[in-house]
Structures are given as C-alpha cells and as structure tokens.
PDB file of C-alpha atoms in Angstrom:
ATOM      1  CA  MET A   1      38.796 -21.572 -15.891  1.00 87.00           C
ATOM      2  CA  GLU A   2      40.420 -20.164 -12.755  1.00 88.00           C
ATOM      3  CA  ILE A   3      43.258 -18.700 -14.840  1.00 92.00           C
ATOM      4  CA  VAL A   4      40.740 -16.935 -17.096  1.00 95.00           C
ATOM      5  CA  LEU A   5      38.997 -15.498 -14.032  1.00 93.00           C
ATOM      6  CA  ALA A   6      42.291 -13.926 -12.922  1.00 92.00           C
ATOM      7  CA  CYS A   7      42.761 -12.120 -16.259  1.00 94.00           C
ATOM      8  CA  ASP A   8      41.609  -8.629 -17.239  1.00 94.00           C
ATOM      9  CA  LEU A   9      41.090  -9.697 -20.853  1.00 97.00           C
ATOM     10  CA  ALA A  10      40.761 -13.206 -22.258  1.00 98.00           C
ATOM     11  CA  LEU A  11      40.842 -14.707 -25.728  1.00 98.00           C
ATOM     12  CA  SER A  12      39.931 -18.314 -26.406  1.00 98.00           C
ATOM     13  CA  VAL A  13      40.294 -20.751 -29.248  1.00 98.00           C
ATOM     14  CA  SER A  14      36.947 -22.003 -30.488  1.00 97.00           C
ATOM     15  CA  HIS A  15      37.439 -25.582 -29.255  1.00 97.00           C
ATOM     16  CA  ALA A  16      38.337 -24.687 -25.632  1.00 98.00           C
ATOM     17  CA  ARG A  17      36.248 -26.054 -22.751  1.00 98.00           C
ATOM     18  CA  PHE A  18      35.585 -24.310 -19.436  1.00 96.00           C
ATOM     19  CA  GLY A  19      34.012 -25.248 -16.134  1.00 93.00           C
ATOM     20  CA  LEU A  20      34.357 -26.140 -12.493  1.00 90.00           C
ATOM     21  CA  PRO A  21      34.166 -29.958 -12.553  1.00 89.00           C
ATOM     22  CA  GLU A  22      34.811 -30.406  -8.815  1.00 89.00           C
ATOM     23  CA  PRO A  23      31.179 -31.273  -7.891  1.00 88.00           C
ATOM     24  CA  ARG A  24      31.324 -34.231 -10.274  1.00 90.00           C
ATOM     25  CA  ILE A  25      34.095 -35.794  -8.191  1.00 90.00           C
ATOM     26  CA  GLY A  26      32.707 -34.946  -4.758  1.00 90.00           C
ATOM     27  CA  LEU A  27      34.540 -31.689  -4.089  1.00 88.00           C
ATOM     28  CA  ALA A  28      33.401 -28.124  -3.545  1.00 84.00           C
ATOM     29  CA  ALA A  29      34.399 -25.694  -6.291  1.00 77.00           C
ATOM     30  CA  PHE A  30      36.670 -23.712  -4.014  1.00 77.00           C
ATOM     31  CA  GLY A  31      39.178 -21.201  -5.420  1.00 75.00           C
ATOM     32  CA  GLY A  32      37.455 -20.249  -8.642  1.00 81.00           C
ATOM     33  CA  LEU A  33      34.105 -19.732  -6.982  1.00 86.00           C
ATOM     34  CA  HIS A  34      35.161 -16.513  -5.271  1.00 86.00           C
ATOM     35  CA  ARG A  35      36.283 -14.860  -8.505  1.00 87.00           C
ATOM     36  CA  LEU A  36      33.398 -16.358 -10.451  1.00 91.00           C
ATOM     37  CA  SER A  37      30.862 -14.827  -8.069  1.00 89.00           C
ATOM     38  CA  ARG A  38      32.415 -11.406  -8.679  1.00 86.00           C
ATOM     39  CA  SER A  39      32.403 -11.833 -12.450  1.00 89.00           C
ATOM     40  CA  LEU A  40      29.011 -13.295 -13.364  1.00 93.00           C
ATOM     41  CA  PRO A  41      25.359 -13.046 -12.359  1.00 93.00           C
ATOM     42  CA  MET A  42      24.340 -15.397  -9.548  1.00 94.00           C
ATOM     43  CA  LYS A  43      22.237 -17.723 -11.741  1.00 95.00           C
ATOM     44  CA  HIS A  44      25.191 -18.353 -14.059  1.00 94.00           C
ATOM     45  CA  VAL A  45      27.534 -18.929 -11.105  1.00 94.00           C
ATOM     46  CA  MET A  46      25.125 -21.424  -9.543  1.00 94.00           C
ATOM     47  CA  GLU A  47      24.686 -23.271 -12.829  1.00 93.00           C
ATOM     48  CA  ILE A  48      28.445 -23.583 -13.298  1.00 93.00           C
ATOM     49  CA  ALA A  49      29.235 -24.405  -9.658  1.00 91.00           C
ATOM     50  CA  LEU A  50      26.409 -26.833  -8.904  1.00 92.00           C
ATOM     51  CA  ARG A  51      26.193 -28.773 -12.155  1.00 92.00           C
ATOM     52  CA  GLY A  52      29.942 -29.213 -12.616  1.00 90.00           C
ATOM     53  CA  LYS A  53      29.545 -29.496 -16.375  1.00 93.00           C
ATOM     54  CA  LEU A  54      32.034 -28.246 -18.916  1.00 95.00           C
ATOM     55  CA  PHE A  55      30.913 -25.713 -21.507  1.00 97.00           C
ATOM     56  CA  ASP A  56      32.373 -24.494 -24.776  1.00 98.00           C
ATOM     57  CA  ALA A  57      34.015 -21.204 -25.742  1.00 98.00           C
ATOM     58  CA  PRO A  58      30.878 -19.637 -27.283  1.00 98.00           C
ATOM     59  CA  GLN A  59      29.028 -20.275 -24.002  1.00 97.00           C
ATOM     60  CA  ALA A  60      31.957 -18.798 -22.046  1.00 97.00           C
ATOM     61  CA  ARG A  61      31.663 -15.718 -24.279  1.00 97.00           C
ATOM     62  CA  ALA A  62      27.903 -15.564 -23.663  1.00 96.00           C
ATOM     63  CA  TYR A  63      28.537 -15.717 -19.901  1.00 96.00           C
ATOM     64  CA  GLY A  64      31.105 -12.919 -20.212  1.00 95.00           C
ATOM     65  CA  LEU A  65      34.082 -15.013 -19.102  1.00 96.00           C
ATOM     66  CA  ILE A  66      36.066 -14.341 -22.263  1.00 97.00           C
ATOM     67  CA  ASN A  67      36.208 -11.402 -24.638  1.00 98.00           C
ATOM     68  CA  GLN A  68      36.581 -13.206 -27.935  1.00 97.00           C
ATOM     69  CA  VAL A  69      36.328 -16.677 -29.482  1.00 98.00           C
ATOM     70  CA  ILE A  70      38.910 -17.213 -32.212  1.00 98.00           C
ATOM     71  CA  THR A  71      39.677 -20.047 -34.612  1.00 98.00           C
ATOM     72  CA  PRO A  72      43.010 -21.758 -33.955  1.00 98.00           C
ATOM     73  CA  GLU A  73      44.325 -20.512 -37.312  1.00 98.00           C
ATOM     74  CA  ASP A  74      43.625 -16.870 -36.427  1.00 98.00           C
ATOM     75  CA  PHE A  75      44.538 -16.971 -32.750  1.00 98.00           C
ATOM     76  CA  GLU A  76      48.100 -15.651 -32.989  1.00 98.00           C
ATOM     77  CA  LYS A  77      47.062 -12.825 -35.337  1.00 98.00           C
ATOM     78  CA  GLU A  78      44.175 -11.772 -33.069  1.00 97.00           C
ATOM     79  CA  ALA A  79      46.341 -11.975 -29.953  1.00 98.00           C
ATOM     80  CA  ASP A  80      48.919  -9.748 -31.668  1.00 98.00           C
ATOM     81  CA  CYS A  81      46.162  -7.243 -32.535  1.00 98.00           C
ATOM     82  CA  LEU A  82      45.059  -7.123 -28.905  1.00 97.00           C
ATOM     83  CA  ILE A  83      48.653  -6.623 -27.759  1.00 98.00           C
ATOM     84  CA  ASP A  84      49.140  -3.838 -30.325  1.00 98.00           C
ATOM     85  CA  ASP A  85      45.974  -2.105 -29.092  1.00 97.00           C
ATOM     86  CA  LEU A  86      47.127  -2.319 -25.487  1.00 97.00           C
ATOM     87  CA  LEU A  87      50.610  -1.050 -26.339  1.00 98.00           C
ATOM     88  CA  ALA A  88      49.160   1.871 -28.325  1.00 98.00           C
ATOM     89  CA  ALA A  89      47.360   3.238 -25.263  1.00 97.00           C
ATOM     90  CA  ALA A  90      48.986   5.376 -22.568  1.00 97.00           C
ATOM     91  CA  PRO A  91      50.162   3.093 -19.733  1.00 96.00           C
ATOM     92  CA  LEU A  92      49.443   5.611 -16.965  1.00 96.00           C
ATOM     93  CA  ALA A  93      45.922   6.160 -18.290  1.00 95.00           C
ATOM     94  CA  GLN A  94      45.383   2.412 -18.437  1.00 96.00           C
ATOM     95  CA  ALA A  95      46.657   1.968 -14.882  1.00 95.00           C
ATOM     96  CA  ALA A  96      44.497   4.819 -13.578  1.00 92.00           C
ATOM     97  CA  SER A  97      41.430   3.472 -15.388  1.00 92.00           C
ATOM     98  CA  LYS A  98      41.943   0.013 -13.936  1.00 92.00           C
ATOM     99  CA  GLN A  99      42.476   1.395 -10.427  1.00 91.00           C
ATOM    100  CA  LEU A 100      39.370   3.593 -10.671  1.00 87.00           C
ATOM    101  CA  PHE A 101      37.335   0.649 -11.909  1.00 86.00           C
ATOM    102  CA  LEU A 102      38.510  -1.643  -9.110  1.00 86.00           C
ATOM    103  CA  LYS A 103      38.071   1.055  -6.479  1.00 84.00           C
ATOM    104  CA  GLY A 104      34.611   1.789  -7.870  1.00 79.00           C
ATOM    105  CA  LEU A 105      33.570  -1.818  -7.314  1.00 75.00           C
ATOM    106  CA  LYS A 106      34.099  -1.290  -3.596  1.00 75.00           C
ATOM    107  CA  ALA A 107      32.692   2.240  -3.262  1.00 70.00           C
ATOM    108  CA  PRO A 108      29.014   3.189  -3.011  1.00 68.00           C
ATOM    109  CA  LEU A 109      27.803   5.043  -6.085  1.00 61.00           C
ATOM    110  CA  ASN A 110      27.032   8.232  -4.182  1.00 63.00           C
ATOM    111  CA  ARG A 111      30.394   8.520  -2.425  1.00 59.00           C
ATOM    112  CA  ARG A 112      31.658  11.896  -3.618  1.00 52.00           C
ATOM    113  CA  SER A 113      35.169  11.382  -2.311  1.00 54.00           C
ATOM    114  CA  PHE A 114      35.644   8.632  -4.902  1.00 55.00           C
ATOM    115  CA  TRP A 115      34.740  10.612  -8.019  1.00 56.00           C
ATOM    116  CA  GLY A 116      37.308  12.940  -9.479  1.00 59.00           C
ATOM    117  CA  LYS A 117      40.303  11.432  -7.693  1.00 60.00           C
ATOM    118  CA  ILE A 118      42.825   9.210  -9.349  1.00 58.00           C
ATOM    119  CA  PRO A 119      44.203   6.579  -6.957  1.00 56.00           C
ATOM    120  CA  LYS A 120      47.928   6.700  -6.251  1.00 58.00           C
TER     121      LYS A 120
END
C-alpha cells in the first residue's frame, strides 16, 4: 500500500489486497502512516492502522486510495487509456497544476500571495 500512497494516480486489479499489517505482528505502521494520514480522513486511517487488516480493491477505491478497479483482462487496456490521456495534456500545464495543488495544501485559504502565481 505504501507504493500506492506515493503515486499521483493509481489503478488496481480487482483481486488486489491493501493494508498495513504491521500491528498484527507487533510493529507500528511506520512509513505508510505519514502518507496515509495526508490522504484519508482520520477515521479511515485509524481503522487501517490500528486493526492491521487487509482490504480489497473496491474498499481501497471507496477509501480514495486508488482511482479505478479493473479486471485483470482489461488492466493493460485501461492503463494504456490513462497513459494516452496523460500524454494528450500539456506537460507544463500538468506540472503547474500539480505544483499549485501541492503548494495549496500548505497555504492557508485566504493567503492572497498564493493565488494567481504559478510556482517556478
């Protein structure tokens, strides 16, 4: 799951399993917990981190961890469609959008110096 948390977009085959199983073997869920807490609501994070149970791809989609659940037969076709969509967009616009989004996570909503400026 930690790899998925590091991705901007994520597709999953329908039979995939996700989770932080560390608590089940006496460990703290360390690395993934930081990214997880920035990606999901607190109640979902606590459920995943404290119970240590694995969950399926539809549940990962419901949590918002992945963008799409795909059958194994259709996975390559759907991945190619996503790649085509990404390649069809303007790279500089994509980069600026991502930078503005990430910068916006750190900035207060009313900070005027943030709005209207594209990060360099």
